[in-house]
Amino acid sequence: MLLRTTILSLLFFCSGLLGAADGYPENELKIRISIYRDLSRLAVTTYGKVYVTELKTGNRFLLLENANYEIRGSDSKYLYIGKQKLLSPIKLNTPDGNNFLKINSRKYKGEIRLINCEDSTLNAIEEIPFEKYLYGVLVSEMGPGWPLEALKAQAVASRTYAARFINPLKDYDMTDDVSHQVYSGLEKVSSDIIEAVNSTKGEVLVYNKKLVNAFFHACCGGHTTSPGSAWGDVITKPLRGVSDPYCKTSRHYKWDMFLKNSDLLSFIQKMGSTALKIKSLKPYSKDKSGRIVRLSFSTDRGSFKAEMKELRKHFGTYDFKSTFISRIEKKSNGYLFSGRGWGHGVGMCQEGAKGLAKKRQNYKKILNFYYPGSKTADITGVLK
């Protein structure tokens, strides 16, 4: 059926707040994910039944099926679906079955809360069962086709990581991007991802009866590091860093990046240097894994020290993949950085987990390798 673009297409349906029968069971653990932030408008497409509820009044509406809508904010307490004015916040709800909605480019099921902010922008928050949320995380953080035991290890790590952020006193628990862990909805979920999540349902990592801060990253380059080295956080036994030979076949294991003298000069000037010329540079300090913590620049105004993580951030973490630099080679107009791995290097190395799974190690052995001293426990007992 062709989609119908709709302007005044809200149909009054009934009053009353949504009950458990309209969505997921009330006793099922849920998590709230900020999926869009600070946008002036959102494009929504309905596929099947989608209900709208004004949360403050309880008024409930049914959107037309297979229709397009534009939702926008305002400078008041209202937001608009087409020309229909609604009191903020509202909730979009898809009943169980084949009903879902698309917001901008992504498809979602369940409940989406839309909030009109004081600056007339919209925030969209998805409330979804915790275990189903993990389907969307694994799609983004590993993807279909990875070894099943690696996917299971990722499921436990991601479940543990997310559980630490559940906080009913906040508007939402986590964002859907690399600020926390990437979640892109449920559209591309595969059978192996479902199996990985379902077969580890409720399992989290604990140390001394507390949730482990189960960080993970793409590729460690041969050695993981501690959160103390990466961010100055408190170091616990499961996150002290381990030697890891299992990611050597990854395309991210070794890489090179060339930086021009002029670009490096702009960087240190941004960091506070008054230099006009860089004479040389070298590592000033490293952590126990071998990652550079600080760089020393010899300049026409003397020596200048800069944090390596700031340099990486400045030049982009996609191209400047890590602070694990094995060689810095001076060229005529700049420096060639030869590095290893991709990401902050703390916790589980995803490429290493793949390597271990290919060596027929099960997910618990993989987790014990990257988070030594940790144990698995049921999330319901830990969150009490």
mmCIF file of C-alpha atoms in Angstrom:
data_model
loop_
_atom_site.group_PDB
_atom_site.id
_atom_site.type_symbol
_atom_site.label_atom_id
_atom_site.label_comp_id
_atom_site.label_asym_id
_atom_site.label_seq_id
_atom_site.Cartn_x
_atom_site.Cartn_y
_atom_site.Cartn_z
ATOM 1 C CA MET A 1 0.000 0.000 0.000
ATOM 2 C CA LEU A 2 1.306 3.474 -0.876
ATOM 3 C CA LEU A 3 2.090 5.660 2.106
ATOM 4 C CA ARG A 4 -0.292 8.585 2.545
ATOM 5 C CA THR A 5 1.165 11.911 3.632
ATOM 6 C CA THR A 6 -1.032 13.155 6.453
ATOM 7 C CA ILE A 7 -1.568 16.604 7.921
ATOM 8 C CA LEU A 8 -4.653 16.530 10.140
ATOM 9 C CA SER A 9 -4.786 12.788 10.433
ATOM 10 C CA LEU A 10 -5.017 12.150 14.162
ATOM 11 C CA LEU A 11 -8.139 10.198 15.028
ATOM 12 C CA PHE A 12 -9.475 10.408 18.563
ATOM 13 C CA PHE A 13 -9.613 6.879 19.931
ATOM 14 C CA CYS A 14 -10.094 6.779 23.694
ATOM 15 C CA SER A 15 -8.908 8.181 27.012
ATOM 16 C CA GLY A 16 -6.814 6.676 29.769
ATOM 17 C CA LEU A 17 -3.196 5.833 30.225
ATOM 18 C CA LEU A 18 -1.654 2.943 28.340
ATOM 19 C CA GLY A 19 -1.794 -0.365 30.154
ATOM 20 C CA ALA A 20 0.459 -3.379 29.982
ATOM 21 C CA ALA A 21 -1.678 -4.999 27.289
ATOM 22 C CA ASP A 22 -0.709 -2.234 24.832
ATOM 23 C CA GLY A 23 3.009 -2.872 25.045
ATOM 24 C CA TYR A 24 5.403 -5.005 27.044
ATOM 25 C CA PRO A 25 4.726 -6.691 30.403
ATOM 26 C CA GLU A 26 4.888 -4.255 33.307
ATOM 27 C CA ASN A 27 7.282 -6.459 35.290
ATOM 28 C CA GLU A 28 9.811 -6.733 32.455
ATOM 29 C CA LEU A 29 12.998 -4.735 33.026
ATOM 30 C CA LYS A 30 13.128 -1.816 30.601
ATOM 31 C CA ILE A 31 15.715 0.750 29.609
ATOM 32 C CA ARG A 32 15.208 4.255 28.221
ATOM 33 C CA ILE A 33 17.408 5.265 25.310
ATOM 34 C CA SER A 34 17.773 8.802 23.972
ATOM 35 C CA ILE A 35 17.530 8.183 20.222
ATOM 36 C CA TYR A 36 17.214 11.767 18.931
ATOM 37 C CA ARG A 37 18.214 14.981 20.648
ATOM 38 C CA ASP A 38 17.793 18.697 19.957
ATOM 39 C CA LEU A 39 16.008 18.374 16.614
ATOM 40 C CA SER A 40 13.484 20.942 15.375
ATOM 41 C CA ARG A 41 11.350 18.293 13.675
ATOM 42 C CA LEU A 42 11.042 14.554 13.190
ATOM 43 C CA ALA A 43 9.651 12.548 10.277
ATOM 44 C CA VAL A 44 7.485 9.629 11.418
ATOM 45 C CA THR A 45 6.061 6.824 9.288
ATOM 46 C CA THR A 46 3.557 4.338 10.681
ATOM 47 C CA TYR A 47 3.560 0.676 9.692
ATOM 48 C CA GLY A 48 0.441 -0.779 11.245
ATOM 49 C CA LYS A 49 -1.153 0.556 14.423
ATOM 50 C CA VAL A 50 0.579 3.375 16.290
ATOM 51 C CA TYR A 51 -1.071 5.076 19.271
ATOM 52 C CA VAL A 52 -0.341 8.549 20.627
ATOM 53 C CA THR A 53 -0.904 9.414 24.284
ATOM 54 C CA GLU A 54 -0.685 12.800 25.986
ATOM 55 C CA LEU A 55 1.019 11.710 29.180
ATOM 56 C CA LYS A 56 -0.325 14.575 31.306
ATOM 57 C CA THR A 57 -3.987 14.222 30.265
ATOM 58 C CA GLY A 58 -4.227 10.551 29.339
ATOM 59 C CA ASN A 59 -5.892 11.416 26.007
ATOM 60 C CA ARG A 60 -5.114 8.721 23.505
ATOM 61 C CA PHE A 61 -5.209 8.774 19.717
ATOM 62 C CA LEU A 62 -4.696 6.347 16.860
ATOM 63 C CA LEU A 63 -2.580 7.424 13.911
ATOM 64 C CA LEU A 64 -3.540 6.350 10.427
ATOM 65 C CA GLU A 65 -1.794 3.181 9.318
ATOM 66 C CA ASN A 66 0.900 3.389 6.640
ATOM 67 C CA ALA A 67 1.060 7.170 6.775
ATOM 68 C CA ASN A 68 3.700 9.902 6.985
ATOM 69 C CA TYR A 69 3.734 12.557 9.703
ATOM 70 C CA GLU A 70 5.888 15.505 10.632
ATOM 71 C CA ILE A 71 6.330 16.213 14.326
ATOM 72 C CA ARG A 72 7.767 19.548 15.410
ATOM 73 C CA GLY A 73 8.360 21.438 18.616
ATOM 74 C CA SER A 74 7.204 24.904 19.634
ATOM 75 C CA ASP A 75 8.167 27.710 21.983
ATOM 76 C CA SER A 76 5.486 26.630 24.450
ATOM 77 C CA LYS A 77 4.464 23.458 26.278
ATOM 78 C CA TYR A 78 2.936 22.009 23.114
ATOM 79 C CA LEU A 79 4.241 20.053 20.167
ATOM 80 C CA TYR A 80 2.586 19.407 16.829
ATOM 81 C CA ILE A 81 1.854 16.375 14.676
ATOM 82 C CA GLY A 82 0.996 18.051 11.396
ATOM 83 C CA LYS A 83 -1.289 20.866 12.568
ATOM 84 C CA GLN A 84 -2.633 18.927 15.541
ATOM 85 C CA LYS A 85 -1.521 20.559 18.809
ATOM 86 C CA LEU A 86 -0.661 18.167 21.648
ATOM 87 C CA LEU A 87 0.447 18.763 25.209
ATOM 88 C CA SER A 88 4.067 17.679 25.762
ATOM 89 C CA PRO A 89 5.258 15.063 26.540
ATOM 90 C CA ILE A 90 3.581 12.483 24.325
ATOM 91 C CA LYS A 91 4.152 8.780 23.861
ATOM 92 C CA LEU A 92 4.048 6.832 20.600
ATOM 93 C CA ASN A 93 3.178 3.200 21.203
ATOM 94 C CA THR A 94 3.140 0.175 18.881
ATOM 95 C CA PRO A 95 1.170 -2.881 20.086
ATOM 96 C CA ASP A 96 2.762 -6.295 19.847
ATOM 97 C CA GLY A 97 2.786 -7.990 16.451
ATOM 98 C CA ASN A 98 3.866 -6.583 13.099
ATOM 99 C CA ASN A 99 3.277 -2.957 14.079
ATOM 100 C CA PHE A 100 6.221 -0.563 14.095
ATOM 101 C CA LEU A 101 7.129 2.998 13.208
ATOM 102 C CA LYS A 102 10.015 4.710 11.498
ATOM 103 C CA ILE A 103 11.486 7.900 12.934
ATOM 104 C CA ASN A 104 13.677 9.671 10.410
ATOM 105 C CA SER A 105 15.711 6.776 8.975
ATOM 106 C CA ARG A 106 15.309 4.105 11.692
ATOM 107 C CA LYS A 107 12.559 1.644 12.549
ATOM 108 C CA TYR A 108 11.387 1.059 16.114
ATOM 109 C CA LYS A 109 8.890 -1.036 18.079
ATOM 110 C CA GLY A 110 7.558 -0.428 21.553
ATOM 111 C CA GLU A 111 7.282 3.010 23.143
ATOM 112 C CA ILE A 112 8.793 6.334 22.078
ATOM 113 C CA ARG A 113 8.449 9.379 24.320
ATOM 114 C CA LEU A 114 8.678 12.807 22.649
ATOM 115 C CA ILE A 115 9.470 15.875 24.744
ATOM 116 C CA ASN A 116 9.219 19.491 23.614
ATOM 117 C CA CYS A 117 12.163 21.431 25.068
ATOM 118 C CA GLU A 118 12.318 25.105 26.034
ATOM 119 C CA ASP A 119 14.302 25.951 22.890
ATOM 120 C CA SER A 120 11.541 24.469 20.677
ATOM 121 C CA THR A 121 13.548 21.354 19.887
ATOM 122 C CA LEU A 122 12.450 17.759 20.334
ATOM 123 C CA ASN A 123 13.994 14.895 22.255
ATOM 124 C CA ALA A 124 12.942 11.330 21.463
ATOM 125 C CA ILE A 125 13.391 8.593 24.070
ATOM 126 C CA GLU A 126 12.686 4.932 23.410
ATOM 127 C CA GLU A 127 11.575 2.754 26.304
ATOM 128 C CA ILE A 128 12.310 -0.844 25.395
ATOM 129 C CA PRO A 129 12.715 -4.152 27.236
ATOM 130 C CA PHE A 130 16.310 -4.449 28.323
ATOM 131 C CA GLU A 131 16.949 -7.742 26.532
ATOM 132 C CA LYS A 132 15.465 -6.509 23.239
ATOM 133 C CA TYR A 133 17.615 -3.385 23.500
ATOM 134 C CA LEU A 134 20.650 -5.667 23.452
ATOM 135 C CA TYR A 135 19.606 -7.031 20.052
ATOM 136 C CA GLY A 136 20.061 -3.535 18.613
ATOM 137 C CA VAL A 137 23.361 -3.051 20.424
ATOM 138 C CA LEU A 138 24.874 -6.264 19.073
ATOM 139 C CA VAL A 139 23.791 -5.340 15.533
ATOM 140 C CA SER A 140 25.822 -2.141 15.839
ATOM 141 C CA GLU A 141 28.719 -3.179 18.056
ATOM 142 C CA MET A 142 29.554 -6.511 16.388
ATOM 143 C CA GLY A 143 27.018 -7.434 13.749
ATOM 144 C CA PRO A 144 25.504 -10.589 12.273
ATOM 145 C CA GLY A 145 27.904 -13.323 11.235
ATOM 146 C CA TRP A 146 30.391 -13.009 14.082
ATOM 147 C CA PRO A 147 31.241 -16.232 15.946
ATOM 148 C CA LEU A 148 28.393 -17.080 18.316
ATOM 149 C CA GLU A 149 30.578 -17.250 21.438
ATOM 150 C CA ALA A 150 31.967 -13.782 20.674
ATOM 151 C CA LEU A 151 28.408 -12.482 20.283
ATOM 152 C CA LYS A 152 27.484 -14.053 23.626
ATOM 153 C CA ALA A 153 30.471 -12.385 25.297
ATOM 154 C CA GLN A 154 29.409 -9.067 23.774
ATOM 155 C CA ALA A 155 25.850 -9.586 25.014
ATOM 156 C CA VAL A 156 27.032 -10.076 28.601
ATOM 157 C CA ALA A 157 29.477 -7.157 28.409
ATOM 158 C CA SER A 158 26.867 -4.813 26.905
ATOM 159 C CA ARG A 159 24.206 -5.929 29.388
ATOM 160 C CA THR A 160 26.607 -5.277 32.268
ATOM 161 C CA TYR A 161 27.702 -1.919 30.885
ATOM 162 C CA ALA A 162 24.129 -0.709 30.359
ATOM 163 C CA ALA A 163 22.855 -1.937 33.731
ATOM 164 C CA ARG A 164 25.111 0.549 35.514
ATOM 165 C CA PHE A 165 23.260 3.457 33.870
ATOM 166 C CA ILE A 166 19.680 2.547 34.771
ATOM 167 C CA ASN A 167 18.424 5.492 36.811
ATOM 168 C CA PRO A 168 14.676 6.200 37.132
ATOM 169 C CA LEU A 169 15.409 9.702 38.440
ATOM 170 C CA LYS A 170 16.696 10.836 35.034
ATOM 171 C CA ASP A 171 14.788 11.510 31.800
ATOM 172 C CA TYR A 172 16.644 8.661 30.115
ATOM 173 C CA ASP A 173 19.292 6.095 30.970
ATOM 174 C CA MET A 174 21.664 6.128 27.982
ATOM 175 C CA THR A 175 22.211 7.630 24.542
ATOM 176 C CA ASP A 176 22.335 5.529 21.388
ATOM 177 C CA ASP A 177 25.826 6.545 20.268
ATOM 178 C CA VAL A 178 29.481 6.062 21.198
ATOM 179 C CA SER A 179 28.999 8.228 24.290
ATOM 180 C CA HIS A 180 27.651 4.988 25.765
ATOM 181 C CA GLN A 181 27.251 2.084 23.334
ATOM 182 C CA VAL A 182 25.853 2.190 19.816
ATOM 183 C CA TYR A 183 22.210 1.166 19.374
ATOM 184 C CA SER A 184 20.494 1.474 15.998
ATOM 185 C CA GLY A 185 17.088 -0.082 16.524
ATOM 186 C CA LEU A 186 15.873 -3.575 15.736
ATOM 187 C CA GLU A 187 15.577 -3.500 11.952
ATOM 188 C CA LYS A 188 18.669 -5.570 11.134
ATOM 189 C CA VAL A 189 18.524 -8.087 13.978
ATOM 190 C CA SER A 190 19.553 -11.593 12.896
ATOM 191 C CA SER A 191 18.921 -15.056 14.323
ATOM 192 C CA ASP A 192 22.474 -15.431 15.674
ATOM 193 C CA ILE A 193 22.204 -12.147 17.571
ATOM 194 C CA ILE A 194 18.865 -13.190 19.051
ATOM 195 C CA GLU A 195 20.400 -16.510 20.098
ATOM 196 C CA ALA A 196 23.408 -14.791 21.699
ATOM 197 C CA VAL A 197 21.212 -12.493 23.787
ATOM 198 C CA ASN A 198 18.558 -15.061 24.676
ATOM 199 C CA SER A 199 21.025 -17.780 25.671
ATOM 200 C CA THR A 200 22.738 -15.391 28.121
ATOM 201 C CA LYS A 201 19.522 -13.746 29.335
ATOM 202 C CA GLY A 202 20.060 -11.733 32.498
ATOM 203 C CA GLU A 203 23.760 -12.551 32.836
ATOM 204 C CA VAL A 204 26.023 -9.726 33.997
ATOM 205 C CA LEU A 205 29.593 -9.498 35.224
ATOM 206 C CA VAL A 206 30.280 -8.737 38.881
ATOM 207 C CA TYR A 207 33.358 -8.226 41.011
ATOM 208 C CA ASN A 208 33.001 -8.131 44.800
ATOM 209 C CA LYS A 209 29.224 -8.381 44.234
ATOM 210 C CA LYS A 210 29.183 -5.142 42.217
ATOM 211 C CA LEU A 211 28.686 -4.645 38.492
ATOM 212 C CA VAL A 212 31.916 -4.482 36.529
ATOM 213 C CA ASN A 213 32.337 -1.368 34.400
ATOM 214 C CA ALA A 214 32.451 -3.615 31.343
ATOM 215 C CA PHE A 215 34.117 -1.396 28.779
ATOM 216 C CA PHE A 216 34.922 -2.807 25.353
ATOM 217 C CA HIS A 217 36.537 -1.579 22.152
ATOM 218 C CA ALA A 218 37.199 -2.675 18.577
ATOM 219 C CA CYS A 219 40.829 -3.840 18.673
ATOM 220 C CA CYS A 220 43.471 -3.571 21.404
ATOM 221 C CA GLY A 221 46.520 -3.995 19.151
ATOM 222 C CA GLY A 222 48.061 -6.663 21.362
ATOM 223 C CA HIS A 223 47.474 -5.374 24.897
ATOM 224 C CA THR A 224 44.467 -3.909 26.698
ATOM 225 C CA THR A 225 44.919 -1.047 29.131
ATOM 226 C CA SER A 226 43.318 0.142 32.368
ATOM 227 C CA PRO A 227 40.678 2.861 32.818
ATOM 228 C CA GLY A 228 43.203 4.627 35.019
ATOM 229 C CA SER A 229 45.557 4.986 32.066
ATOM 230 C CA ALA A 230 42.807 5.845 29.595
ATOM 231 C CA TRP A 231 40.759 8.305 31.647
ATOM 232 C CA GLY A 232 42.200 8.535 35.156
ATOM 233 C CA ASP A 233 39.436 6.334 36.602
ATOM 234 C CA VAL A 234 39.824 3.987 39.543
ATOM 235 C CA ILE A 235 41.458 0.701 38.541
ATOM 236 C CA THR A 236 39.820 -2.565 39.599
ATOM 237 C CA LYS A 237 41.223 -6.048 39.120
ATOM 238 C CA PRO A 238 39.030 -6.994 36.115
ATOM 239 C CA LEU A 239 40.237 -3.907 34.221
ATOM 240 C CA ARG A 240 43.990 -3.875 34.788
ATOM 241 C CA GLY A 241 44.882 -4.780 31.211
ATOM 242 C CA VAL A 242 46.050 -8.042 29.661
ATOM 243 C CA SER A 243 48.420 -9.119 26.915
ATOM 244 C CA ASP A 244 46.279 -10.179 23.960
ATOM 245 C CA PRO A 245 47.670 -12.091 20.943
ATOM 246 C CA TYR A 246 44.218 -12.901 19.546
ATOM 247 C CA CYS A 247 43.508 -9.793 17.445
ATOM 248 C CA LYS A 248 46.576 -9.960 15.190
ATOM 249 C CA THR A 249 44.562 -10.892 12.102
ATOM 250 C CA SER A 250 42.368 -7.798 12.401
ATOM 251 C CA ARG A 251 42.718 -5.109 9.730
ATOM 252 C CA HIS A 252 42.863 -2.624 12.603
ATOM 253 C CA TYR A 253 45.821 -4.301 14.286
ATOM 254 C CA LYS A 254 48.332 -2.036 12.514
ATOM 255 C CA TRP A 255 47.797 1.302 10.825
ATOM 256 C CA ASP A 256 49.630 4.463 9.748
ATOM 257 C CA MET A 257 48.620 8.108 9.771
ATOM 258 C CA PHE A 258 50.594 11.069 8.436
ATOM 259 C CA LEU A 259 50.244 14.477 10.106
ATOM 260 C CA LYS A 260 51.636 17.651 8.563
ATOM 261 C CA ASN A 261 53.845 19.995 10.574
ATOM 262 C CA SER A 262 51.329 22.798 10.050
ATOM 263 C CA ASP A 263 48.481 20.678 11.418
ATOM 264 C CA LEU A 264 50.504 19.600 14.452
ATOM 265 C CA LEU A 265 51.459 23.226 15.080
ATOM 266 C CA SER A 266 47.790 24.237 14.967
ATOM 267 C CA PHE A 267 47.046 21.501 17.490
ATOM 268 C CA ILE A 268 49.606 22.573 20.096
ATOM 269 C CA GLN A 269 48.601 26.211 19.636
ATOM 270 C CA LYS A 270 45.031 25.181 20.384
ATOM 271 C CA MET A 271 46.349 23.439 23.513
ATOM 272 C CA GLY A 272 48.010 26.668 24.676
ATOM 273 C CA SER A 273 51.461 26.721 23.066
ATOM 274 C CA THR A 274 52.818 29.988 21.644
ATOM 275 C CA ALA A 275 55.195 28.140 19.307
ATOM 276 C CA LEU A 276 55.587 29.096 15.655
ATOM 277 C CA LYS A 277 57.646 26.057 14.672
ATOM 278 C CA ILE A 278 57.963 22.405 15.716
ATOM 279 C CA LYS A 279 61.523 21.083 15.696
ATOM 280 C CA SER A 280 60.796 17.521 16.813
ATOM 281 C CA LEU A 281 58.436 15.423 18.883
ATOM 282 C CA LYS A 282 58.668 12.228 20.893
ATOM 283 C CA PRO A 283 56.755 10.247 23.528
ATOM 284 C CA TYR A 284 57.083 11.788 26.983
ATOM 285 C CA SER A 285 55.272 9.105 29.000
ATOM 286 C CA LYS A 286 53.586 5.753 28.398
ATOM 287 C CA ASP A 287 51.260 3.527 30.399
ATOM 288 C CA LYS A 288 51.959 -0.095 31.311
ATOM 289 C CA SER A 289 50.451 -1.368 28.055
ATOM 290 C CA GLY A 290 52.792 0.796 25.980
ATOM 291 C CA ARG A 291 50.238 3.428 24.963
ATOM 292 C CA ILE A 292 51.501 6.987 24.829
ATOM 293 C CA VAL A 293 50.040 9.159 27.574
ATOM 294 C CA ARG A 294 51.822 12.430 26.754
ATOM 295 C CA LEU A 295 53.856 13.757 23.832
ATOM 296 C CA SER A 296 56.765 16.170 24.109
ATOM 297 C CA PHE A 297 57.131 18.791 21.368
ATOM 298 C CA SER A 298 60.441 20.599 20.930
ATOM 299 C CA THR A 299 59.585 24.028 19.504
ATOM 300 C CA ASP A 300 61.103 27.457 18.874
ATOM 301 C CA ARG A 301 59.529 28.496 22.202
ATOM 302 C CA GLY A 302 60.869 25.568 24.194
ATOM 303 C CA SER A 303 59.350 22.242 25.179
ATOM 304 C CA PHE A 304 55.593 21.693 25.197
ATOM 305 C CA LYS A 305 53.739 18.666 26.583
ATOM 306 C CA ALA A 306 50.380 17.524 25.227
ATOM 307 C CA GLU A 307 48.010 14.720 26.155
ATOM 308 C CA MET A 308 47.999 12.000 23.521
ATOM 309 C CA LYS A 309 44.248 11.450 23.894
ATOM 310 C CA GLU A 310 43.709 15.128 23.025
ATOM 311 C CA LEU A 311 45.804 14.768 19.882
ATOM 312 C CA ARG A 312 43.763 11.734 18.857
ATOM 313 C CA LYS A 313 40.505 13.565 19.515
ATOM 314 C CA HIS A 314 41.715 16.593 17.552
ATOM 315 C CA PHE A 315 42.576 14.600 14.430
ATOM 316 C CA GLY A 316 39.590 12.263 14.640
ATOM 317 C CA THR A 317 39.252 8.925 16.370
ATOM 318 C CA TYR A 318 38.181 7.193 13.156
ATOM 319 C CA ASP A 319 41.476 7.911 11.375
ATOM 320 C CA PHE A 320 43.769 8.267 14.398
ATOM 321 C CA LYS A 321 42.624 4.927 15.724
ATOM 322 C CA SER A 322 44.370 4.736 19.113
ATOM 323 C CA THR A 323 47.109 6.093 21.363
ATOM 324 C CA PHE A 324 49.014 2.802 21.001
ATOM 325 C CA ILE A 325 51.816 4.208 18.839
ATOM 326 C CA SER A 326 54.761 1.936 18.081
ATOM 327 C CA ARG A 327 56.754 4.410 15.966
ATOM 328 C CA ILE A 328 56.861 8.125 15.118
ATOM 329 C CA GLU A 329 58.928 8.838 12.006
ATOM 330 C CA LYS A 330 59.954 12.363 11.032
ATOM 331 C CA LYS A 331 59.396 13.277 7.387
ATOM 332 C CA SER A 332 60.276 16.408 5.426
ATOM 333 C CA ASN A 333 56.918 18.091 6.063
ATOM 334 C CA GLY A 334 55.465 16.170 8.988
ATOM 335 C CA TYR A 335 55.401 12.943 10.987
ATOM 336 C CA LEU A 336 54.257 9.416 10.217
ATOM 337 C CA PHE A 337 52.539 7.755 13.182
ATOM 338 C CA SER A 338 52.519 3.950 13.092
ATOM 339 C CA GLY A 339 49.937 2.624 15.499
ATOM 340 C CA ARG A 340 48.153 -0.482 16.692
ATOM 341 C CA GLY A 341 44.532 -1.207 17.491
ATOM 342 C CA TRP A 342 41.375 0.876 17.390
ATOM 343 C CA GLY A 343 39.654 2.414 20.388
ATOM 344 C CA HIS A 344 40.459 3.272 23.987
ATOM 345 C CA GLY A 345 41.821 -0.214 24.706
ATOM 346 C CA VAL A 346 39.958 -0.785 27.991
ATOM 347 C CA GLY A 347 38.108 -4.030 28.699
ATOM 348 C CA MET A 348 37.150 -6.531 26.029
ATOM 349 C CA CYS A 349 38.855 -6.398 22.649
ATOM 350 C CA GLN A 350 36.116 -7.316 20.180
ATOM 351 C CA GLU A 351 38.549 -8.545 17.526
ATOM 352 C CA GLY A 352 40.331 -10.561 20.199
ATOM 353 C CA ALA A 353 37.017 -12.037 21.321
ATOM 354 C CA LYS A 354 36.460 -13.117 17.729
ATOM 355 C CA GLY A 355 39.914 -14.712 17.679
ATOM 356 C CA LEU A 356 39.272 -16.571 20.926
ATOM 357 C CA ALA A 357 35.900 -17.797 19.679
ATOM 358 C CA LYS A 358 37.557 -19.126 16.542
ATOM 359 C CA LYS A 359 39.861 -21.089 18.854
ATOM 360 C CA ARG A 360 36.725 -22.670 20.325
ATOM 361 C CA GLN A 361 36.776 -20.757 23.589
ATOM 362 C CA ASN A 362 33.288 -20.275 25.038
ATOM 363 C CA TYR A 363 31.915 -16.888 26.033
ATOM 364 C CA LYS A 364 32.652 -17.312 29.746
ATOM 365 C CA LYS A 365 36.311 -18.032 29.036
ATOM 366 C CA ILE A 366 36.422 -15.013 26.732
ATOM 367 C CA LEU A 367 34.946 -12.801 29.440
ATOM 368 C CA ASN A 368 37.281 -14.196 32.089
ATOM 369 C CA PHE A 369 40.241 -13.442 29.825
ATOM 370 C CA TYR A 370 39.329 -9.777 29.367
ATOM 371 C CA TYR A 371 37.785 -9.181 32.806
ATOM 372 C CA PRO A 372 39.938 -11.412 35.052
ATOM 373 C CA GLY A 373 38.509 -12.051 38.493
ATOM 374 C CA SER A 374 34.940 -11.251 37.467
ATOM 375 C CA LYS A 375 32.029 -13.680 37.751
ATOM 376 C CA THR A 376 28.645 -13.930 36.062
ATOM 377 C CA ALA A 377 25.495 -13.268 38.073
ATOM 378 C CA ASP A 378 21.801 -12.707 37.401
ATOM 379 C CA ILE A 379 20.916 -9.065 36.847
ATOM 380 C CA THR A 380 17.782 -9.218 39.011
ATOM 381 C CA GLY A 381 19.833 -10.025 42.086
ATOM 382 C CA VAL A 382 22.437 -7.363 41.361
ATOM 383 C CA LEU A 383 19.992 -4.495 40.753
ATOM 384 C CA LYS A 384 17.992 -5.063 43.969
#
